[in-house]
Amino acid sequence: ILLRPGLGGLVRLTAGIVFVFSSFNTISAIYFGLERMDIIAALIVVASLVKAAISPLLVSMGYGIPGALIGYMAGYGVALLFGLILLAREIQREDLSADLSGEGSLRDMLRFGFPLFIGSFVMGLGLRYQGLLQVWFASDLVIGNLNIATKFKSLAGLFTVPIASSIYPAFSKFRFEERREEMTKMFGASVRYATMIVIPVTLLIVVVAEPAVVALFGREYSLAPFYLAIVVLEFLPVGLGSLSVLPFLNSQGETGTTLRLNIVSVGIMAILCTTLTWQFGITGLLVGIVVSAVLGNAYNLLRTLRRYELGFDLRQTLRVSAFSVLSAGLTYAVMKYIRLGNPLVHAFAASFIFLALCMVLAPVMGALTQSDLQMIRGVLERGFRGYSLLAPFLDLEARIIQLFQRSTT
């Protein structure tokens, strides 16, 4: 099916990864239910460190791609072992038992969980279909460039995954029928602050795509920066509630609705990606993924807003998009005239200019207000030990807001 018969041995080796990774996800789901995000973060760090140490070591010893896969499996295996040990201690410390013997309890669990399973399965099929389109319409060289772009895309995931993971437990504490006003505010705030974080990060990755790829992988992957600039745009629908809608629906037990929305999204993706890939190759595939993400999330948002009469500030999304695009454009123009010899230095310089412009333009364009700063300060003071390092930047933002308010009055 993949038109790569030589990969059969590697596919057999990855069967072990399927088992270990699935077990790791199960442990993570347990901690997710216990709201122990700190342990989940620690396990991810452990897995990453072990993979980063063992995979390159085995490759350098001459084991090649199988060595890299074994290191990948070892990372999640070690993290899984730590997770089991910590879970045993958690069970000893607290009573985690529950009465699930009744028929009604099992029925409720299946009613809630089975649509989530089917929905995840459908979304997985969508991702696999994208992979099939790649091998049918692209060479190994082009696919390699795309894989490099996908690795950089995961940088944005460092921000989106924690946000999406924390939203569901927050929503699940309340029933919408009982706390309508509070949940409406929570939904709006989740979209607002996710947008303020993810959209600037997305456009920053677009700006530094070329020097970052060259610095880490060399100039051989000439197509990777272009692919990265497209594929990372898949995160832009966060301004349409892409990180909030499905967690909100699941928190209210609407997993059947989530399943139907996932099916619609995958259907839109399959139609667009098939058509565009057939006509334009990998570039068409990436454009199809981004467009289908926007259309699918817009559809999800409209259905959810109509059903629950929720609301969010669309103007805020437009303000954030405006200052992010303007900052990215100005940074790109400046770095065109200040070409630095070292691509890593070039990427750091572009990042500094972009962030500086965002700090100025965000309050000037109304995307960041004093109330936002107060909320951010409160969250960081309670939950971030390095708050003292960020406090001067927040003070600077407050002064910029004050100066802008004075100039407009």
Coordinates of C-alpha atoms in Angstrom, one line a residue:
I1 CA 0.0 0.0 0.0
L2 CA 2.8 2.4 0.9
L3 CA 4.7 1.5 -2.3
R4 CA 7.8 0.9 -0.1
P5 CA 8.2 -2.9 0.3
G6 CA 11.7 -2.5 1.8
L7 CA 10.1 -1.0 5.0
G8 CA 8.5 -4.3 6.1
G9 CA 11.2 -5.1 8.7
L10 CA 10.9 -1.6 10.2
V11 CA 7.1 -2.0 10.4
R12 CA 7.5 -5.2 12.4
L13 CA 9.8 -3.4 14.8
T14 CA 7.3 -0.6 15.3
A15 CA 4.8 -3.1 16.7
G16 CA 6.6 -2.9 20.0
I17 CA 6.3 0.9 19.9
V18 CA 2.6 0.6 19.4
F19 CA 2.3 -1.5 22.7
V20 CA 4.6 0.7 24.7
F21 CA 3.2 4.0 23.5
S22 CA -0.4 2.8 24.0
S23 CA 0.5 1.8 27.6
F24 CA 2.1 5.2 28.1
N25 CA -1.0 7.0 26.9
T26 CA -3.1 4.9 29.3
I27 CA -1.0 5.9 32.3
S28 CA -1.2 9.6 31.1
A29 CA -4.9 9.3 30.8
I30 CA -5.2 8.1 34.4
Y31 CA -3.1 11.1 35.7
F32 CA -5.2 13.3 33.4
G33 CA -8.3 12.1 35.2
L34 CA -6.6 12.8 38.6
E35 CA -5.6 16.3 37.3
R36 CA -1.9 15.6 38.0
M37 CA -0.6 17.6 35.0
D38 CA 2.7 17.9 36.8
I39 CA 3.3 14.1 36.6
I40 CA 2.2 14.0 32.9
A41 CA 4.7 16.8 32.1
A42 CA 7.4 14.9 34.1
L43 CA 6.8 11.7 32.2
I44 CA 6.9 13.4 28.8
V45 CA 10.2 15.0 29.8
V46 CA 11.7 11.7 30.9
A47 CA 10.6 10.0 27.6
S48 CA 12.1 12.9 25.6
L49 CA 15.4 12.8 27.5
V50 CA 15.8 9.0 27.2
K51 CA 14.9 9.1 23.4
A52 CA 17.4 12.0 22.9
A53 CA 20.2 10.0 24.6
I54 CA 19.7 6.5 23.3
S55 CA 18.5 7.0 19.7
P56 CA 21.6 9.0 18.6
L57 CA 23.9 6.7 20.5
L58 CA 22.6 3.6 18.8
V59 CA 22.7 5.3 15.4
S60 CA 26.3 6.3 15.9
M61 CA 27.1 2.7 16.9
G62 CA 26.0 1.6 13.4
Y63 CA 22.5 0.3 14.2
G64 CA 20.9 2.9 11.8
I65 CA 17.1 3.4 11.7
P66 CA 16.4 0.3 13.8
G67 CA 18.6 1.8 16.5
A68 CA 16.6 5.0 16.3
L69 CA 13.3 3.1 16.7
I70 CA 14.6 1.1 19.6
G71 CA 15.7 4.4 21.4
Y72 CA 12.2 5.8 20.7
M73 CA 10.6 2.7 22.3
A74 CA 13.0 2.8 25.2
G75 CA 12.1 6.4 26.0
Y76 CA 8.4 5.7 26.4
G77 CA 9.3 2.4 28.2
V78 CA 11.3 4.1 30.9
A79 CA 8.6 6.8 31.3
L80 CA 6.0 4.1 31.5
L81 CA 7.9 2.4 34.3
F82 CA 8.2 5.6 36.2
G83 CA 4.5 6.3 35.7
L84 CA 3.6 2.9 37.1
I85 CA 5.7 3.4 40.2
L86 CA 4.2 6.8 40.9
L87 CA 0.7 5.5 40.3
A88 CA 1.3 2.7 42.9
R89 CA 2.4 5.4 45.4
E90 CA -0.7 7.5 44.5
I91 CA -3.0 4.5 45.1
Q92 CA -1.4 3.9 48.5
R93 CA -1.8 7.5 49.5
E94 CA -5.4 8.1 48.4
D95 CA -8.5 6.0 48.0
L96 CA -9.0 5.8 44.3
S97 CA -11.6 3.1 44.4
A98 CA -15.0 3.6 42.8
D99 CA -18.2 1.5 42.7
L100 CA -18.4 0.5 39.0
S101 CA -20.2 -2.8 39.6
G102 CA -23.7 -1.6 38.6
E103 CA -25.0 -2.0 35.1
G104 CA -25.8 1.7 34.9
S105 CA -22.2 2.7 35.6
L106 CA -20.9 0.5 32.8
R107 CA -23.6 1.8 30.5
D108 CA -22.7 5.4 31.3
M109 CA -19.0 4.7 30.8
L110 CA -19.7 3.1 27.4
R111 CA -22.1 5.9 26.4
F112 CA -19.4 8.5 27.2
G113 CA -16.3 6.7 26.1
F114 CA -17.2 4.7 23.0
P115 CA -17.9 7.8 20.8
L116 CA -14.6 9.2 21.9
F117 CA -12.8 6.0 20.8
I118 CA -14.6 6.0 17.4
G119 CA -13.8 9.7 17.0
S120 CA -10.1 9.2 17.7
F121 CA -10.1 6.2 15.4
V122 CA -11.6 8.3 12.6
M123 CA -9.2 11.1 13.2
G124 CA -6.4 8.6 13.1
L125 CA -7.6 7.2 9.8
G126 CA -7.6 10.8 8.5
L127 CA -3.9 11.2 9.4
R128 CA -3.1 7.8 7.9
Y129 CA -4.8 8.8 4.7
Q130 CA -2.7 12.0 4.5
G131 CA 0.3 9.7 4.8
L132 CA -1.0 7.6 1.9
L133 CA -1.4 10.7 -0.3
Q134 CA 2.2 11.5 0.4
V135 CA 3.6 8.2 -0.7
W136 CA 1.3 8.1 -3.7
F137 CA 2.1 11.5 -5.0
A138 CA 5.6 12.4 -3.7
S139 CA 9.2 11.1 -3.7
D140 CA 11.2 10.0 -0.7
L141 CA 13.2 13.3 -0.9
V142 CA 10.0 15.4 -0.8
I143 CA 8.6 13.3 2.1
G144 CA 11.9 13.8 4.0
N145 CA 11.6 17.6 3.6
L146 CA 8.0 17.4 4.9
N147 CA 9.0 15.3 7.9
I148 CA 11.6 18.0 8.8
A149 CA 8.9 20.6 8.6
T150 CA 6.6 18.5 10.8
K151 CA 9.2 18.2 13.5
F152 CA 9.4 22.0 13.7
K153 CA 5.6 22.2 13.7
S154 CA 5.7 20.3 17.0
L155 CA 7.1 23.5 18.5
A156 CA 3.7 25.0 18.4
G157 CA 2.4 21.9 20.0
L158 CA 4.4 22.7 23.1
F159 CA 1.8 25.5 23.6
T160 CA -1.4 23.9 22.2
V161 CA -1.2 20.5 24.0
P162 CA -1.0 21.9 27.5
I163 CA -3.8 24.4 26.8
A164 CA -6.1 21.8 25.4
S165 CA -5.3 19.3 28.2
S166 CA -6.1 21.9 30.9
I167 CA -9.3 23.1 29.4
Y168 CA -11.3 19.9 29.7
P169 CA -10.8 19.4 33.5
A170 CA -11.8 23.1 34.0
F171 CA -15.0 22.7 32.0
S172 CA -15.9 19.3 33.5
K173 CA -16.3 20.8 37.0
F174 CA -19.5 22.4 36.0
R175 CA -22.8 21.7 34.2
F176 CA -23.8 24.2 31.7
E177 CA -27.5 24.2 32.7
E178 CA -26.5 25.1 36.3
R179 CA -23.6 27.5 35.7
R180 CA -24.5 29.0 32.3
E181 CA -23.0 32.5 32.9
E182 CA -19.7 31.2 34.4
M183 CA -19.2 28.6 31.7
T184 CA -19.9 31.2 29.0
K185 CA -17.2 33.4 30.5
M186 CA -14.8 30.5 30.8
F187 CA -15.3 29.5 27.2
G188 CA -14.7 33.0 26.0
A189 CA -11.6 33.4 28.1
S190 CA -10.2 30.0 26.9
V191 CA -10.5 31.2 23.3
R192 CA -9.1 34.6 24.1
Y193 CA -6.0 33.6 25.9
A194 CA -5.2 30.6 23.7
T195 CA -5.4 32.9 20.7
M196 CA -3.0 35.4 22.3
I197 CA -0.4 32.7 22.8
V198 CA -0.8 30.3 19.8
I199 CA -1.2 32.7 16.9
P200 CA 1.9 34.8 17.6
V201 CA 3.9 31.6 18.2
T202 CA 2.6 30.2 14.9
L203 CA 3.7 33.3 12.9
L204 CA 7.0 33.4 14.7
I205 CA 7.7 29.8 13.4
V206 CA 6.9 31.0 9.9
V207 CA 9.4 33.9 10.2
V208 CA 12.3 31.8 11.5
A209 CA 11.5 28.7 9.4
E210 CA 14.4 29.0 6.9
P211 CA 17.3 29.9 9.3
A212 CA 16.1 27.4 11.9
V213 CA 15.9 24.5 9.4
V214 CA 19.3 25.4 8.0
A215 CA 20.9 25.7 11.4
L216 CA 19.7 22.3 12.6
F217 CA 19.5 20.2 9.4
G218 CA 21.7 22.0 6.9
R219 CA 20.9 23.3 3.4
E220 CA 20.1 19.9 1.9
Y221 CA 16.4 20.2 3.0
S222 CA 15.7 23.2 0.8
L223 CA 11.9 22.5 0.6
A224 CA 11.4 22.1 4.4
P225 CA 11.2 25.9 5.2
F226 CA 8.5 26.4 2.6
Y227 CA 6.6 23.4 3.8
L228 CA 6.9 24.5 7.4
A229 CA 5.6 28.0 6.6
I230 CA 2.4 26.3 5.3
V231 CA 1.9 23.4 7.6
V232 CA 2.2 25.5 10.8
L233 CA -0.8 27.6 9.7
E234 CA -2.9 24.6 10.7
F235 CA -2.8 26.1 14.2
L236 CA -4.4 29.4 13.2
P237 CA -8.0 28.1 13.8
V238 CA -7.3 28.4 17.5
G239 CA -8.9 31.8 17.0
L240 CA -12.1 29.9 16.1
G241 CA -12.0 27.9 19.3
S242 CA -10.2 24.8 17.9
L243 CA -8.7 24.1 21.4
S244 CA -11.9 24.8 23.3
V245 CA -14.9 23.5 21.4
L246 CA -14.4 19.7 21.7
P247 CA -13.1 19.8 25.3
F248 CA -16.2 21.8 26.2
L249 CA -18.6 19.3 24.5
N250 CA -16.8 16.3 26.1
S251 CA -17.0 17.9 29.5
Q252 CA -20.8 18.2 29.1
G253 CA -21.1 14.5 28.0
E254 CA -21.7 15.4 24.4
T255 CA -19.3 12.9 23.0
G256 CA -21.7 11.8 20.4
T257 CA -21.7 15.4 19.0
T258 CA -17.9 15.3 19.1
L259 CA -17.9 12.1 17.0
R260 CA -20.2 13.7 14.4
L261 CA -18.1 16.8 14.2
N262 CA -14.9 14.7 13.8
I263 CA -16.5 12.8 11.0
V264 CA -17.4 16.0 9.2
S265 CA -13.9 17.4 9.7
V266 CA -12.2 14.3 8.3
G267 CA -14.7 14.2 5.4
I268 CA -13.8 17.8 4.5
M269 CA -10.1 17.0 4.8
A270 CA -10.3 13.9 2.6
I271 CA -12.1 15.7 -0.2
L272 CA -9.9 18.8 -0.3
C273 CA -6.6 17.0 0.2
T274 CA -7.3 14.3 -2.4
T275 CA -8.3 17.0 -5.0
L276 CA -5.4 19.4 -4.2
T277 CA -2.7 16.7 -3.9
W278 CA -3.7 15.2 -7.2
Q279 CA -3.3 18.6 -8.8
F280 CA -0.4 20.2 -6.9
G281 CA 1.5 17.5 -5.0
I282 CA 2.6 17.9 -1.5
T283 CA 2.0 21.7 -1.6
G284 CA -1.6 21.0 -2.4
L285 CA -1.8 18.5 0.4
L286 CA -0.6 21.0 2.9
V287 CA -2.9 23.7 1.6
G288 CA -5.8 21.2 1.8
I289 CA -4.9 20.4 5.5
V290 CA -4.9 24.1 6.5
V291 CA -8.1 25.0 4.6
S292 CA -9.9 21.9 5.9
A293 CA -8.8 22.8 9.5
V294 CA -10.2 26.3 9.1
L295 CA -13.5 25.0 7.6
G296 CA -13.9 22.1 10.0
N297 CA -13.2 24.3 13.1
A298 CA -15.5 27.0 11.8
Y299 CA -18.3 24.4 11.4
N300 CA -17.6 23.0 14.9
L301 CA -17.7 26.4 16.4
L302 CA -21.0 27.4 14.7
R303 CA -22.7 24.2 15.8
T304 CA -21.5 24.6 19.4
L305 CA -22.4 28.3 19.6
R306 CA -25.9 27.5 18.2
R307 CA -26.5 24.6 20.6
Y308 CA -25.2 26.3 23.8
E309 CA -25.6 30.0 23.0
L310 CA -21.9 30.5 23.9
G311 CA -20.0 33.5 22.7
F312 CA -16.4 34.7 22.3
D313 CA -14.8 38.0 21.1
L314 CA -14.2 37.6 17.4
R315 CA -12.8 41.1 17.4
Q316 CA -10.1 40.0 19.8
T317 CA -9.1 37.2 17.4
L318 CA -8.8 39.7 14.6
R319 CA -6.7 42.1 16.8
V320 CA -4.3 39.3 17.7
S321 CA -4.1 38.2 14.1
A322 CA -3.5 41.8 13.0
F323 CA -0.6 42.5 15.4
S324 CA 0.9 39.1 14.8
V325 CA 0.8 39.4 11.0
L326 CA 2.2 42.9 11.2
S327 CA 5.0 41.9 13.5
A328 CA 5.9 39.0 11.3
G329 CA 5.9 41.1 8.1
L330 CA 8.1 43.8 9.7
T331 CA 10.5 41.2 11.1
Y332 CA 10.8 39.5 7.8
A333 CA 11.5 42.8 6.0
V334 CA 14.1 43.8 8.5
M335 CA 15.9 40.5 8.4
K336 CA 16.0 40.7 4.6
Y337 CA 18.4 43.7 5.0
I338 CA 20.3 42.3 8.0
R339 CA 21.4 39.0 6.7
L340 CA 23.6 37.4 9.4
G341 CA 26.1 34.7 8.4
N342 CA 25.2 32.2 11.1
P343 CA 21.6 30.9 10.6
L344 CA 21.1 30.2 14.3
V345 CA 22.1 33.8 15.2
H346 CA 19.8 34.9 12.4
A347 CA 16.9 32.9 13.9
F348 CA 17.5 34.3 17.4
A349 CA 17.7 37.9 16.1
A350 CA 14.5 37.5 14.1
S351 CA 12.8 36.0 17.2
F352 CA 13.9 39.0 19.4
I353 CA 12.7 41.5 16.9
F354 CA 9.4 39.7 16.5
L355 CA 8.7 39.5 20.2
A356 CA 9.7 43.1 20.7
L357 CA 7.3 44.2 18.0
C358 CA 4.5 42.1 19.5
M359 CA 5.1 43.7 22.9
V360 CA 4.6 47.1 21.4
L361 CA 1.8 46.4 18.9
A362 CA -0.3 44.1 21.1
P363 CA -1.4 46.9 23.5
V364 CA -1.4 49.5 20.8
M365 CA -3.9 47.5 18.7
G366 CA -6.0 46.7 21.7
A367 CA -5.2 43.0 21.8
L368 CA -3.7 43.3 25.3
T369 CA -5.5 45.2 28.1
Q370 CA -4.8 46.0 31.7
S371 CA -7.3 43.4 32.8
D372 CA -5.4 40.8 30.7
L373 CA -2.2 41.8 32.5
Q374 CA -3.8 41.5 35.9
M375 CA -5.1 38.0 35.1
I376 CA -1.7 37.0 33.7
R377 CA 0.1 38.3 36.8
G378 CA -2.3 36.4 39.1
V379 CA -1.8 33.1 37.3
L380 CA 2.0 33.5 37.1
E381 CA 2.4 34.6 40.7
R382 CA 0.5 31.5 42.0
G383 CA 1.9 28.9 39.6
F384 CA 5.2 29.9 38.2
R385 CA 8.4 30.1 40.3
G386 CA 10.2 32.2 37.7
Y387 CA 7.6 35.0 37.9
S388 CA 10.3 37.5 39.0
L389 CA 12.0 37.1 35.7
L390 CA 8.9 37.9 33.7
A391 CA 7.6 40.7 36.0
P392 CA 9.8 43.4 34.4
F393 CA 8.3 42.6 30.9
L394 CA 4.8 42.7 32.3
D395 CA 5.6 46.1 33.9
L396 CA 6.8 47.3 30.5
E397 CA 3.6 46.2 28.9
A398 CA 1.6 48.0 31.5
R399 CA 3.5 51.3 30.8
I400 CA 3.0 50.9 27.1
I401 CA -0.8 50.5 27.7
Q402 CA -0.8 53.6 29.9
L403 CA 1.1 55.6 27.4
F404 CA -1.2 54.6 24.5
Q405 CA -4.3 55.3 26.6
R406 CA -3.0 58.8 27.4
S407 CA -2.2 59.5 23.8
T408 CA -5.7 58.6 22.7
T409 CA -7.5 60.7 25.4

